[in-house]
Amino acid sequence: MALWRKIERDVRDTLGEGTLWCARDRAFYWVDILAPALNRMTLGDGAITRWDMPAPLGWVATRAAGGLIGGFRDGVAAISLDPLGIATRHDPEPHLPGNRMNDGKADRHGAIWCGTMDMAEEEVTGSFYRLSPGGEWRVIDTGYTVTNGPAFSPCGNWLYHTDSGRRTIYRFPFDAEGAGAREEFIRFSEDDGYPDGMTTDAEGFLWVAHWDGGRISRFAPDGTCDRSIELPAKRVTNIAFAGENLDRMFVTSAAKGLPESEFDGALFEVESGVTGNPAGVYLG
């Protein structure tokens, strides 16, 4: 029995990413960074809506004031839907026009954690940021090739973040005020591909998407691999739990750099056998 099914739709994502379950909207969101586009699937009827975006969009998070907040190539902005509206963008890196936002999430304290990277994936100019509910940017870490993650342990003590180019997942001590010094947590081998988007489940295990590895893996809190689930897409990119009980897992993938196929760039639902944690909400 297959542990996955492909969600049927007309469009394949060039670079599917930025997965989010929004309990308020009862909808699963994800982005196509390079289209660029924002996708929404309402779980009640399975209807999918896709909006064109004005610039590459790396992630979205639920915003307490209404709508979403999103990380664009040139900064962060509030997004309203039905009808579509995008507020003025605020860029933490106006001095780095070749960079873009890649991946980000809200934490349980109402802040955003997000990373930047060189759009051409050539320069080591990426940084990891915290955006407070009051709108203040703080640099947490620098020197990244491709930022990915982040994810938060359900105990509230750990923040996970990745430099995909270095095949390394880091973890940081974490609390409401910020994060401490990073430490290496998991290093992928060449056969594993590259660690991409991540999420945690209610048992405290870390789920990681394998870019160029064709699977997702579940890692124990001590970093050992618990199990893997193979998928028919080569470039698996991100993971989120969704649904009222957080018992439905959705996984994105990318078609970028690959021949046209049925599965690369598809969205999958995966039988994980576990439940997830509620997504954070940005309080700014």
PDB file of C-alpha atoms in Angstrom:
ATOM      1  CA  MET A   1       0.000   0.000   0.000  1.00  0.00           C
ATOM      2  CA  ALA A   2       1.425   3.366  -1.062  1.00  0.00           C
ATOM      3  CA  LEU A   3       2.105   5.854   1.717  1.00  0.00           C
ATOM      4  CA  TRP A   4       1.508   8.806  -0.592  1.00  0.00           C
ATOM      5  CA  ARG A   5      -0.925  10.125  -3.177  1.00  0.00           C
ATOM      6  CA  LYS A   6      -0.448  12.903  -5.699  1.00  0.00           C
ATOM      7  CA  ILE A   7      -2.883  15.814  -5.458  1.00  0.00           C
ATOM      8  CA  GLU A   8      -4.459  16.216  -8.886  1.00  0.00           C
ATOM      9  CA  ARG A   9      -4.207  19.709 -10.369  1.00  0.00           C
ATOM     10  CA  ASP A  10      -3.443  21.391 -13.671  1.00  0.00           C
ATOM     11  CA  VAL A  11      -0.217  23.182 -12.701  1.00  0.00           C
ATOM     12  CA  ARG A  12       3.152  21.793 -11.617  1.00  0.00           C
ATOM     13  CA  ASP A  13       5.290  23.997  -9.379  1.00  0.00           C
ATOM     14  CA  THR A  14       8.644  25.120 -10.704  1.00  0.00           C
ATOM     15  CA  LEU A  15       9.814  25.396  -7.094  1.00  0.00           C
ATOM     16  CA  GLY A  16       7.102  24.386  -4.626  1.00  0.00           C
ATOM     17  CA  GLU A  17       7.933  25.532  -1.081  1.00  0.00           C
ATOM     18  CA  GLY A  18       6.699  27.536   1.925  1.00  0.00           C
ATOM     19  CA  THR A  19       4.108  25.087   3.280  1.00  0.00           C
ATOM     20  CA  LEU A  20       1.572  26.399   5.824  1.00  0.00           C
ATOM     21  CA  TRP A  21      -1.590  25.100   7.481  1.00  0.00           C
ATOM     22  CA  CYS A  22      -3.773  28.083   8.392  1.00  0.00           C
ATOM     23  CA  ALA A  23      -6.340  26.891  10.940  1.00  0.00           C
ATOM     24  CA  ARG A  24      -8.258  30.171  10.709  1.00  0.00           C
ATOM     25  CA  ASP A  25      -8.810  29.744   6.954  1.00  0.00           C
ATOM     26  CA  ARG A  26      -9.073  25.941   7.143  1.00  0.00           C
ATOM     27  CA  ALA A  27      -6.678  25.946   4.224  1.00  0.00           C
ATOM     28  CA  PHE A  28      -3.260  24.657   3.247  1.00  0.00           C
ATOM     29  CA  TYR A  29      -1.008  27.234   1.561  1.00  0.00           C
ATOM     30  CA  TRP A  30       2.212  26.811  -0.346  1.00  0.00           C
ATOM     31  CA  VAL A  31       4.245  28.915  -2.759  1.00  0.00           C
ATOM     32  CA  ASP A  32       5.840  28.427  -6.145  1.00  0.00           C
ATOM     33  CA  ILE A  33       8.884  30.612  -5.591  1.00  0.00           C
ATOM     34  CA  LEU A  34       9.979  30.993  -9.188  1.00  0.00           C
ATOM     35  CA  ALA A  35       6.615  31.165 -10.998  1.00  0.00           C
ATOM     36  CA  PRO A  36       6.105  33.231  -8.821  1.00  0.00           C
ATOM     37  CA  ALA A  37       2.759  32.230  -7.301  1.00  0.00           C
ATOM     38  CA  LEU A  38       0.836  31.546  -4.097  1.00  0.00           C
ATOM     39  CA  ASN A  39      -1.366  28.430  -3.880  1.00  0.00           C
ATOM     40  CA  ARG A  40      -4.249  27.657  -1.523  1.00  0.00           C
ATOM     41  CA  MET A  41      -6.092  24.370  -1.079  1.00  0.00           C
ATOM     42  CA  THR A  42      -9.232  24.377   1.066  1.00  0.00           C
ATOM     43  CA  LEU A  43      -9.434  20.974   2.689  1.00  0.00           C
ATOM     44  CA  GLY A  44     -13.221  20.901   2.926  1.00  0.00           C
ATOM     45  CA  ASP A  45     -13.723  20.621  -0.823  1.00  0.00           C
ATOM     46  CA  GLY A  46     -10.163  20.221  -2.130  1.00  0.00           C
ATOM     47  CA  ALA A  47     -10.484  23.369  -4.255  1.00  0.00           C
ATOM     48  CA  ILE A  48      -7.157  24.906  -5.296  1.00  0.00           C
ATOM     49  CA  THR A  49      -6.681  28.600  -6.051  1.00  0.00           C
ATOM     50  CA  ARG A  50      -3.473  30.067  -7.478  1.00  0.00           C
ATOM     51  CA  TRP A  51      -2.492  33.744  -7.454  1.00  0.00           C
ATOM     52  CA  ASP A  52       0.326  35.252  -9.511  1.00  0.00           C
ATOM     53  CA  MET A  53       2.792  37.201  -7.351  1.00  0.00           C
ATOM     54  CA  PRO A  54       4.743  40.346  -8.310  1.00  0.00           C
ATOM     55  CA  ALA A  55       8.109  38.925  -7.180  1.00  0.00           C
ATOM     56  CA  PRO A  56       9.592  35.587  -6.068  1.00  0.00           C
ATOM     57  CA  LEU A  57       7.814  34.533  -2.860  1.00  0.00           C
ATOM     58  CA  GLY A  58       9.648  32.188  -0.475  1.00  0.00           C
ATOM     59  CA  TRP A  59       7.176  31.698   2.394  1.00  0.00           C
ATOM     60  CA  VAL A  60       3.894  32.771   3.979  1.00  0.00           C
ATOM     61  CA  ALA A  61       2.661  32.776   7.571  1.00  0.00           C
ATOM     62  CA  THR A  62      -0.687  33.512   9.175  1.00  0.00           C
ATOM     63  CA  ARG A  63      -1.025  37.104  10.388  1.00  0.00           C
ATOM     64  CA  ALA A  64      -3.077  37.807  13.513  1.00  0.00           C
ATOM     65  CA  ALA A  65      -4.326  41.093  12.056  1.00  0.00           C
ATOM     66  CA  GLY A  66      -5.793  39.208   9.082  1.00  0.00           C
ATOM     67  CA  GLY A  67      -4.494  37.705   5.877  1.00  0.00           C
ATOM     68  CA  LEU A  68      -0.943  36.461   5.578  1.00  0.00           C
ATOM     69  CA  ILE A  69       2.574  37.819   5.789  1.00  0.00           C
ATOM     70  CA  GLY A  70       4.969  36.751   3.066  1.00  0.00           C
ATOM     71  CA  GLY A  71       8.685  36.852   2.336  1.00  0.00           C
ATOM     72  CA  PHE A  72       9.347  38.182  -1.171  1.00  0.00           C
ATOM     73  CA  ARG A  73      12.615  38.593  -3.030  1.00  0.00           C
ATOM     74  CA  ASP A  74      12.718  42.222  -1.945  1.00  0.00           C
ATOM     75  CA  GLY A  75      11.336  41.988   1.589  1.00  0.00           C
ATOM     76  CA  VAL A  76       8.383  41.097   3.777  1.00  0.00           C
ATOM     77  CA  ALA A  77       4.822  42.310   3.243  1.00  0.00           C
ATOM     78  CA  ALA A  78       1.257  41.715   4.392  1.00  0.00           C
ATOM     79  CA  ILE A  79      -0.879  39.805   1.864  1.00  0.00           C
ATOM     80  CA  SER A  80      -4.665  39.930   1.680  1.00  0.00           C
ATOM     81  CA  LEU A  81      -6.709  37.575  -0.498  1.00  0.00           C
ATOM     82  CA  ASP A  82     -10.147  37.649  -2.138  1.00  0.00           C
ATOM     83  CA  PRO A  83      -9.317  40.185  -3.561  1.00  0.00           C
ATOM     84  CA  LEU A  84      -5.535  40.032  -3.716  1.00  0.00           C
ATOM     85  CA  GLY A  85      -3.661  42.903  -2.096  1.00  0.00           C
ATOM     86  CA  ILE A  86       0.028  43.253  -1.200  1.00  0.00           C
ATOM     87  CA  ALA A  87       1.289  45.960   1.137  1.00  0.00           C
ATOM     88  CA  THR A  88       4.589  47.819   0.878  1.00  0.00           C
ATOM     89  CA  ARG A  89       7.504  45.451   1.276  1.00  0.00           C
ATOM     90  CA  HIS A  90      10.173  45.940   3.972  1.00  0.00           C
ATOM     91  CA  ASP A  91      13.613  44.622   3.014  1.00  0.00           C
ATOM     92  CA  PRO A  92      16.252  43.779   5.652  1.00  0.00           C
ATOM     93  CA  GLU A  93      18.912  43.604   2.915  1.00  0.00           C
ATOM     94  CA  PRO A  94      18.574  46.583   0.554  1.00  0.00           C
ATOM     95  CA  HIS A  95      22.372  46.454   0.180  1.00  0.00           C
ATOM     96  CA  LEU A  96      22.151  42.922  -1.297  1.00  0.00           C
ATOM     97  CA  PRO A  97      19.907  43.202  -4.384  1.00  0.00           C
ATOM     98  CA  GLY A  98      20.993  39.748  -5.579  1.00  0.00           C
ATOM     99  CA  ASN A  99      19.513  38.070  -2.502  1.00  0.00           C
ATOM    100  CA  ARG A 100      15.976  36.808  -1.944  1.00  0.00           C
ATOM    101  CA  MET A 101      13.912  35.352   0.902  1.00  0.00           C
ATOM    102  CA  ASN A 102      13.824  31.562   0.829  1.00  0.00           C
ATOM    103  CA  ASP A 103      12.095  29.921   3.805  1.00  0.00           C
ATOM    104  CA  GLY A 104      10.447  31.180   6.971  1.00  0.00           C
ATOM    105  CA  LYS A 105       7.882  30.515   9.697  1.00  0.00           C
ATOM    106  CA  ALA A 106       6.188  32.154  12.667  1.00  0.00           C
ATOM    107  CA  ASP A 107       6.984  30.818  16.133  1.00  0.00           C
ATOM    108  CA  ARG A 108       4.636  30.307  19.097  1.00  0.00           C
ATOM    109  CA  HIS A 109       5.655  33.729  20.471  1.00  0.00           C
ATOM    110  CA  GLY A 110       4.436  35.621  17.402  1.00  0.00           C
ATOM    111  CA  ALA A 111       7.781  36.361  15.732  1.00  0.00           C
ATOM    112  CA  ILE A 112       8.964  35.408  12.231  1.00  0.00           C
ATOM    113  CA  TRP A 113      12.148  33.445  11.587  1.00  0.00           C
ATOM    114  CA  CYS A 114      13.342  33.555   7.977  1.00  0.00           C
ATOM    115  CA  GLY A 115      16.429  33.192   5.823  1.00  0.00           C
ATOM    116  CA  THR A 116      17.848  34.861   2.742  1.00  0.00           C
ATOM    117  CA  MET A 117      20.092  33.514   0.007  1.00  0.00           C
ATOM    118  CA  ASP A 118      21.827  34.519  -3.200  1.00  0.00           C
ATOM    119  CA  MET A 119      19.269  34.201  -5.994  1.00  0.00           C
ATOM    120  CA  ALA A 120      21.946  32.730  -8.300  1.00  0.00           C
ATOM    121  CA  GLU A 121      23.107  30.283  -5.585  1.00  0.00           C
ATOM    122  CA  GLU A 122      26.722  31.342  -6.163  1.00  0.00           C
ATOM    123  CA  GLU A 123      27.615  33.705  -3.300  1.00  0.00           C
ATOM    124  CA  VAL A 124      27.648  32.940   0.432  1.00  0.00           C
ATOM    125  CA  THR A 125      25.512  35.984   1.277  1.00  0.00           C
ATOM    126  CA  GLY A 126      22.555  34.385   3.071  1.00  0.00           C
ATOM    127  CA  SER A 127      21.550  35.255   6.622  1.00  0.00           C
ATOM    128  CA  PHE A 128      19.064  34.018   9.201  1.00  0.00           C
ATOM    129  CA  TYR A 129      16.755  36.660  10.721  1.00  0.00           C
ATOM    130  CA  ARG A 130      14.188  37.157  13.453  1.00  0.00           C
ATOM    131  CA  LEU A 131      11.411  39.665  12.742  1.00  0.00           C
ATOM    132  CA  SER A 132       9.759  40.705  16.002  1.00  0.00           C
ATOM    133  CA  PRO A 133       6.027  41.427  16.337  1.00  0.00           C
ATOM    134  CA  GLY A 134       7.034  45.085  16.582  1.00  0.00           C
ATOM    135  CA  GLY A 135       8.735  44.965  13.182  1.00  0.00           C
ATOM    136  CA  GLU A 136      12.380  44.953  14.312  1.00  0.00           C
ATOM    137  CA  TRP A 137      14.863  42.836  12.372  1.00  0.00           C
ATOM    138  CA  ARG A 138      17.649  40.953  14.164  1.00  0.00           C
ATOM    139  CA  VAL A 139      20.424  38.990  12.448  1.00  0.00           C
ATOM    140  CA  ILE A 140      20.694  35.567  14.128  1.00  0.00           C
ATOM    141  CA  ASP A 141      23.350  33.962  11.916  1.00  0.00           C
ATOM    142  CA  THR A 142      25.194  34.681   8.651  1.00  0.00           C
ATOM    143  CA  GLY A 143      27.302  33.016   5.970  1.00  0.00           C
ATOM    144  CA  TYR A 144      24.646  30.757   4.396  1.00  0.00           C
ATOM    145  CA  THR A 145      24.560  29.423   0.852  1.00  0.00           C
ATOM    146  CA  VAL A 146      20.918  28.236   0.813  1.00  0.00           C
ATOM    147  CA  THR A 147      18.853  28.875   3.955  1.00  0.00           C
ATOM    148  CA  ASN A 148      16.070  26.396   4.722  1.00  0.00           C
ATOM    149  CA  GLY A 149      13.740  25.313   7.502  1.00  0.00           C
ATOM    150  CA  PRO A 150      13.134  26.642  10.056  1.00  0.00           C
ATOM    151  CA  ALA A 151      11.316  24.336  12.513  1.00  0.00           C
ATOM    152  CA  PHE A 152      10.576  24.465  16.237  1.00  0.00           C
ATOM    153  CA  SER A 153      10.622  21.649  18.790  1.00  0.00           C
ATOM    154  CA  PRO A 154       7.243  21.185  20.528  1.00  0.00           C
ATOM    155  CA  CYS A 155       8.983  21.469  23.909  1.00  0.00           C
ATOM    156  CA  GLY A 156       9.866  25.045  22.940  1.00  0.00           C
ATOM    157  CA  ASN A 157      13.595  24.704  23.624  1.00  0.00           C
ATOM    158  CA  TRP A 158      15.056  24.167  20.154  1.00  0.00           C
ATOM    159  CA  LEU A 159      15.026  25.922  16.810  1.00  0.00           C
ATOM    160  CA  TYR A 160      16.209  24.012  13.736  1.00  0.00           C
ATOM    161  CA  HIS A 161      17.642  25.701  10.645  1.00  0.00           C
ATOM    162  CA  THR A 162      19.528  24.454   7.597  1.00  0.00           C
ATOM    163  CA  ASP A 163      22.241  25.439   5.179  1.00  0.00           C
ATOM    164  CA  SER A 164      21.266  23.168   2.302  1.00  0.00           C
ATOM    165  CA  GLY A 165      24.418  23.951   0.331  1.00  0.00           C
ATOM    166  CA  ARG A 166      26.500  22.552   3.180  1.00  0.00           C
ATOM    167  CA  ARG A 167      24.121  19.577   3.661  1.00  0.00           C
ATOM    168  CA  THR A 168      23.881  20.570   7.328  1.00  0.00           C
ATOM    169  CA  ILE A 169      20.980  21.032   9.740  1.00  0.00           C
ATOM    170  CA  TYR A 170      21.776  23.204  12.751  1.00  0.00           C
ATOM    171  CA  ARG A 171      19.929  23.639  16.002  1.00  0.00           C
ATOM    172  CA  PHE A 172      19.840  26.660  18.274  1.00  0.00           C
ATOM    173  CA  PRO A 173      18.775  27.006  21.924  1.00  0.00           C
ATOM    174  CA  PHE A 174      15.545  28.965  21.666  1.00  0.00           C
ATOM    175  CA  ASP A 175      13.113  31.029  23.758  1.00  0.00           C
ATOM    176  CA  ALA A 176      10.723  33.972  23.444  1.00  0.00           C
ATOM    177  CA  GLU A 177      13.593  36.470  23.227  1.00  0.00           C
ATOM    178  CA  GLY A 178      15.656  34.816  20.516  1.00  0.00           C
ATOM    179  CA  ALA A 179      18.207  32.078  19.872  1.00  0.00           C
ATOM    180  CA  GLY A 180      21.622  31.134  21.186  1.00  0.00           C
ATOM    181  CA  ALA A 181      24.689  29.853  19.378  1.00  0.00           C
ATOM    182  CA  ARG A 182      24.126  27.259  16.665  1.00  0.00           C
ATOM    183  CA  GLU A 183      25.420  23.713  16.816  1.00  0.00           C
ATOM    184  CA  GLU A 184      25.633  21.104  14.070  1.00  0.00           C
ATOM    185  CA  PHE A 185      22.754  18.644  14.472  1.00  0.00           C
ATOM    186  CA  ILE A 186      22.506  16.472  11.332  1.00  0.00           C
ATOM    187  CA  ARG A 187      24.797  16.288   8.302  1.00  0.00           C
ATOM    188  CA  PHE A 188      23.528  14.666   5.099  1.00  0.00           C
ATOM    189  CA  SER A 189      25.744  12.429   2.993  1.00  0.00           C
ATOM    190  CA  GLU A 190      25.971  12.825  -0.777  1.00  0.00           C
ATOM    191  CA  ASP A 191      23.572   9.884  -1.164  1.00  0.00           C
ATOM    192  CA  ASP A 192      21.010  11.706   1.001  1.00  0.00           C
ATOM    193  CA  GLY A 193      20.817  14.696  -1.329  1.00  0.00           C
ATOM    194  CA  TYR A 194      20.371  18.059   0.399  1.00  0.00           C
ATOM    195  CA  PRO A 195      18.254  18.849   3.483  1.00  0.00           C
ATOM    196  CA  ASP A 196      15.457  21.222   2.494  1.00  0.00           C
ATOM    197  CA  GLY A 197      12.232  22.259   4.287  1.00  0.00           C
ATOM    198  CA  MET A 198      11.393  20.816   7.695  1.00  0.00           C
ATOM    199  CA  THR A 199       8.703  20.473  10.335  1.00  0.00           C
ATOM    200  CA  THR A 200       8.341  18.744  13.698  1.00  0.00           C
ATOM    201  CA  ASP A 201       5.648  16.338  14.862  1.00  0.00           C
ATOM    202  CA  ALA A 202       3.867  16.195  18.214  1.00  0.00           C
ATOM    203  CA  GLU A 203       6.347  13.586  19.474  1.00  0.00           C
ATOM    204  CA  GLY A 204       9.270  15.964  18.966  1.00  0.00           C
ATOM    205  CA  PHE A 205      10.708  14.265  15.869  1.00  0.00           C
ATOM    206  CA  LEU A 206      12.026  16.342  12.968  1.00  0.00           C
ATOM    207  CA  TRP A 207      10.763  15.657   9.431  1.00  0.00           C
ATOM    208  CA  VAL A 208      13.104  16.751   6.632  1.00  0.00           C
ATOM    209  CA  ALA A 209      12.589  16.929   2.850  1.00  0.00           C
ATOM    210  CA  HIS A 210      15.457  15.588   0.690  1.00  0.00           C
ATOM    211  CA  TRP A 211      16.245  17.767  -2.350  1.00  0.00           C
ATOM    212  CA  ASP A 212      17.795  15.393  -4.922  1.00  0.00           C
ATOM    213  CA  GLY A 213      17.052  12.567  -2.483  1.00  0.00           C
ATOM    214  CA  GLY A 214      13.472  11.681  -3.454  1.00  0.00           C
ATOM    215  CA  ARG A 215      12.146  11.206   0.052  1.00  0.00           C
ATOM    216  CA  ILE A 216      11.275  12.630   3.438  1.00  0.00           C
ATOM    217  CA  SER A 217      12.903  11.400   6.648  1.00  0.00           C
ATOM    218  CA  ARG A 218      11.975  11.493  10.315  1.00  0.00           C
ATOM    219  CA  PHE A 219      14.759  12.154  12.823  1.00  0.00           C
ATOM    220  CA  ALA A 220      14.643  11.537  16.568  1.00  0.00           C
ATOM    221  CA  PRO A 221      15.480  14.345  19.022  1.00  0.00           C
ATOM    222  CA  ASP A 222      19.008  12.926  19.262  1.00  0.00           C
ATOM    223  CA  GLY A 223      19.481  13.238  15.488  1.00  0.00           C
ATOM    224  CA  THR A 224      19.232   9.551  14.546  1.00  0.00           C
ATOM    225  CA  CYS A 225      17.105   8.670  11.522  1.00  0.00           C
ATOM    226  CA  ASP A 226      13.884   6.958  12.576  1.00  0.00           C
ATOM    227  CA  ARG A 227      12.525   6.187   9.097  1.00  0.00           C
ATOM    228  CA  SER A 228      12.182   7.475   5.540  1.00  0.00           C
ATOM    229  CA  ILE A 229       9.296   7.582   3.064  1.00  0.00           C
ATOM    230  CA  GLU A 230      10.223   7.400  -0.626  1.00  0.00           C
ATOM    231  CA  LEU A 231       8.402   9.693  -3.069  1.00  0.00           C
ATOM    232  CA  PRO A 232       8.364   9.634  -6.889  1.00  0.00           C
ATOM    233  CA  ALA A 233       9.642  13.234  -7.105  1.00  0.00           C
ATOM    234  CA  LYS A 234      13.410  13.774  -7.103  1.00  0.00           C
ATOM    235  CA  ARG A 235      13.490  17.251  -5.572  1.00  0.00           C
ATOM    236  CA  VAL A 236      11.333  17.130  -2.451  1.00  0.00           C
ATOM    237  CA  THR A 237      11.197  20.569  -0.844  1.00  0.00           C
ATOM    238  CA  ASN A 238       8.927  21.084   2.181  1.00  0.00           C
ATOM    239  CA  ILE A 239       6.501  19.477   4.627  1.00  0.00           C
ATOM    240  CA  ALA A 240       3.546  20.578   6.771  1.00  0.00           C
ATOM    241  CA  PHE A 241       0.888  18.903   8.880  1.00  0.00           C
ATOM    242  CA  ALA A 242      -2.633  20.105   8.163  1.00  0.00           C
ATOM    243  CA  GLY A 243      -6.275  19.527   9.022  1.00  0.00           C
ATOM    244  CA  GLU A 244      -8.336  20.091  12.140  1.00  0.00           C
ATOM    245  CA  ASN A 245      -6.435  17.334  13.967  1.00  0.00           C
ATOM    246  CA  LEU A 246      -3.082  18.066  12.291  1.00  0.00           C
ATOM    247  CA  ASP A 247      -3.050  14.481  11.059  1.00  0.00           C
ATOM    248  CA  ARG A 248      -2.703  15.153   7.316  1.00  0.00           C
ATOM    249  CA  MET A 249       0.793  15.675   5.926  1.00  0.00           C
ATOM    250  CA  PHE A 250       1.396  17.563   2.683  1.00  0.00           C
ATOM    251  CA  VAL A 251       4.716  17.608   0.856  1.00  0.00           C
ATOM    252  CA  THR A 252       5.854  19.914  -1.963  1.00  0.00           C
ATOM    253  CA  SER A 253       8.388  19.282  -4.709  1.00  0.00           C
ATOM    254  CA  ALA A 254      10.171  21.103  -7.534  1.00  0.00           C
ATOM    255  CA  ALA A 255      10.398  20.680 -11.291  1.00  0.00           C
ATOM    256  CA  LYS A 256      13.295  23.148 -11.563  1.00  0.00           C
ATOM    257  CA  GLY A 257      16.195  21.740 -13.578  1.00  0.00           C
ATOM    258  CA  LEU A 258      14.436  18.464 -14.389  1.00  0.00           C
ATOM    259  CA  PRO A 259      12.803  17.031 -17.532  1.00  0.00           C
ATOM    260  CA  GLU A 260       9.024  17.309 -17.633  1.00  0.00           C
ATOM    261  CA  SER A 261       7.416  14.503 -15.621  1.00  0.00           C
ATOM    262  CA  GLU A 262       4.203  13.574 -13.864  1.00  0.00           C
ATOM    263  CA  PHE A 263       5.608  13.880 -10.358  1.00  0.00           C
ATOM    264  CA  ASP A 264       8.357  16.508 -10.239  1.00  0.00           C
ATOM    265  CA  GLY A 265       6.695  19.738  -9.110  1.00  0.00           C
ATOM    266  CA  ALA A 266       3.653  17.869  -7.754  1.00  0.00           C
ATOM    267  CA  LEU A 267       1.998  18.209  -4.359  1.00  0.00           C
ATOM    268  CA  PHE A 268       1.659  15.008  -2.315  1.00  0.00           C
ATOM    269  CA  GLU A 269      -0.342  13.885   0.692  1.00  0.00           C
ATOM    270  CA  VAL A 270       1.642  11.402   2.801  1.00  0.00           C
ATOM    271  CA  GLU A 271       0.522   8.895   5.433  1.00  0.00           C
ATOM    272  CA  SER A 272       2.891   9.698   8.275  1.00  0.00           C
ATOM    273  CA  GLY A 273       1.083   7.937  11.120  1.00  0.00           C
ATOM    274  CA  VAL A 274       1.691  10.863  13.497  1.00  0.00           C
ATOM    275  CA  THR A 275       0.267  14.323  14.134  1.00  0.00           C
ATOM    276  CA  GLY A 276       1.902  17.711  13.887  1.00  0.00           C
ATOM    277  CA  ASN A 277       2.103  20.922  15.886  1.00  0.00           C
ATOM    278  CA  PRO A 278       0.056  24.103  15.408  1.00  0.00           C
ATOM    279  CA  ALA A 279       1.655  26.699  13.133  1.00  0.00           C
ATOM    280  CA  GLY A 280       2.700  29.954  14.732  1.00  0.00           C
ATOM    281  CA  VAL A 281       0.876  33.209  14.008  1.00  0.00           C
ATOM    282  CA  TYR A 282       2.689  36.483  13.381  1.00  0.00           C
ATOM    283  CA  LEU A 283       1.514  39.127  15.839  1.00  0.00           C
ATOM    284  CA  GLY A 284       2.826  42.106  13.873  1.00  0.00           C
TER     285      GLY A 284
END
